[in-house]
């Protein structure tokens, strides 16, 4: 197998690889394409565009969209859901960095 980062095998493991079309993403989430467009408009997720201009979503973006759908389905406004998800994502990143720093301190 090649070490080229653009090989298909590598892309399968890449959380940020835009592997899903809008239709497939909507199907996986049980949502409408309009819901996905609204997440783009709210700037929660910004899908990449194919050469033909079609939206393409990554697994990471689908997780965020799934969380947004869950919150909205439970009565949270889209704007509030997006803010909650951004804060949850920032907290997860801060906890990850803290764990790395703690591990480095224990080693050193």
Short mmCIF file of C-alpha atoms in Angstrom, two decimals:
data_model
loop_
_atom_site.label_atom_id
_atom_site.label_comp_id
_atom_site.label_asym_id
_atom_site.label_seq_id
_atom_site.Cartn_x
_atom_site.Cartn_y
_atom_site.Cartn_z
CA UNK A 1 0.00 0.00 0.00
CA UNK A 2 1.17 3.52 -0.78
CA UNK A 3 2.06 6.13 1.85
CA UNK A 4 0.28 8.77 -0.24
CA UNK A 5 -2.27 10.50 2.06
CA UNK A 6 -4.77 10.61 -0.79
CA UNK A 7 -5.05 6.84 -1.21
CA UNK A 8 -8.56 5.44 -0.75
CA UNK A 9 -7.50 3.16 2.13
CA UNK A 10 -6.18 6.13 4.09
CA UNK A 11 -9.28 8.19 3.36
CA UNK A 12 -11.49 5.51 4.92
CA UNK A 13 -9.88 6.19 8.30
CA UNK A 14 -9.90 9.98 7.93
CA UNK A 15 -12.68 11.56 10.01
CA UNK A 16 -12.44 14.73 7.93
CA UNK A 17 -12.53 13.14 4.46
CA UNK A 18 -15.67 14.38 2.63
CA UNK A 19 -16.99 10.95 1.67
CA UNK A 20 -20.76 11.49 1.82
CA UNK A 21 -23.00 13.26 -0.67
CA UNK A 22 -25.80 15.40 0.66
CA UNK A 23 -28.38 12.76 -0.23
CA UNK A 24 -26.47 9.97 1.49
CA UNK A 25 -25.74 12.15 4.53
CA UNK A 26 -29.43 13.08 4.85
CA UNK A 27 -30.40 9.42 4.51
CA UNK A 28 -27.93 8.32 7.20
CA UNK A 29 -29.19 11.01 9.58
CA UNK A 30 -32.86 10.52 8.82
CA UNK A 31 -32.95 14.21 7.94
CA UNK A 32 -33.74 16.26 4.87
CA UNK A 33 -31.22 17.94 2.60
CA UNK A 34 -32.83 21.21 3.72
CA UNK A 35 -31.83 20.46 7.32
CA UNK A 36 -28.23 19.95 6.21
CA UNK A 37 -28.33 23.21 4.25
CA UNK A 38 -29.63 24.99 7.37
CA UNK A 39 -26.61 23.71 9.34
CA UNK A 40 -24.37 25.13 6.63
CA UNK A 41 -26.22 28.46 6.77
CA UNK A 42 -25.88 28.46 10.58
CA UNK A 43 -22.14 27.82 10.08
CA UNK A 44 -22.15 24.69 12.24
CA UNK A 45 -20.73 22.62 9.41
CA UNK A 46 -19.28 23.78 6.12
CA UNK A 47 -19.20 20.88 3.70
CA UNK A 48 -16.55 20.69 1.04
CA UNK A 49 -17.67 20.97 -2.55
CA UNK A 50 -17.05 18.45 -5.31
CA UNK A 51 -15.71 19.64 -8.65
CA UNK A 52 -19.34 19.87 -9.77
CA UNK A 53 -20.22 22.07 -6.78
CA UNK A 54 -22.09 19.41 -4.79
CA UNK A 55 -21.81 19.35 -1.00
CA UNK A 56 -19.70 16.54 0.49
CA UNK A 57 -19.73 15.68 4.21
CA UNK A 58 -17.20 13.98 6.46
CA UNK A 59 -17.93 11.53 9.28
CA UNK A 60 -17.04 14.27 11.77
CA UNK A 61 -19.57 16.63 10.16
CA UNK A 62 -22.20 13.89 10.20
CA UNK A 63 -21.66 13.42 13.94
CA UNK A 64 -22.22 17.15 14.49
CA UNK A 65 -25.29 17.11 12.23
CA UNK A 66 -26.65 14.07 14.07
CA UNK A 67 -26.25 15.84 17.41
CA UNK A 68 -27.99 18.91 15.97
CA UNK A 69 -30.86 16.76 14.75
CA UNK A 70 -31.18 15.18 18.20
CA UNK A 71 -31.31 18.57 19.92
CA UNK A 72 -33.74 20.08 17.41
CA UNK A 73 -35.98 17.01 17.59
CA UNK A 74 -36.12 17.52 21.37
CA UNK A 75 -37.34 21.11 21.00
CA UNK A 76 -34.09 23.11 21.00
CA UNK A 77 -33.96 25.91 18.45
CA UNK A 78 -31.47 25.44 15.63
CA UNK A 79 -29.45 28.46 16.75
CA UNK A 80 -29.23 27.18 20.35
CA UNK A 81 -28.43 23.65 19.15
CA UNK A 82 -25.52 24.94 17.08
CA UNK A 83 -24.16 26.92 20.03
CA UNK A 84 -24.45 23.89 22.33
CA UNK A 85 -22.63 21.68 19.83
CA UNK A 86 -19.83 24.21 19.35
CA UNK A 87 -19.37 24.43 23.14
CA UNK A 88 -19.44 20.63 23.49
CA UNK A 89 -16.83 20.33 20.75
CA UNK A 90 -14.60 22.97 22.37
CA UNK A 91 -14.89 21.21 25.74
CA UNK A 92 -13.97 17.84 24.21
CA UNK A 93 -10.91 19.41 22.56
CA UNK A 94 -9.84 21.10 25.81
CA UNK A 95 -10.20 17.81 27.70
CA UNK A 96 -8.15 16.02 25.03
CA UNK A 97 -5.37 18.61 25.26
CA UNK A 98 -5.46 18.46 29.07
CA UNK A 99 -5.12 14.66 28.99
CA UNK A 100 -2.15 14.93 26.61
CA UNK A 101 -0.45 17.49 28.82
CA UNK A 102 -1.10 15.39 31.94
CA UNK A 103 0.38 12.34 30.24
CA UNK A 104 3.43 14.35 29.17
CA UNK A 105 3.92 15.60 32.76
CA UNK A 106 3.76 12.04 34.10
CA UNK A 107 6.38 10.91 31.57
CA UNK A 108 8.71 13.81 32.26
#
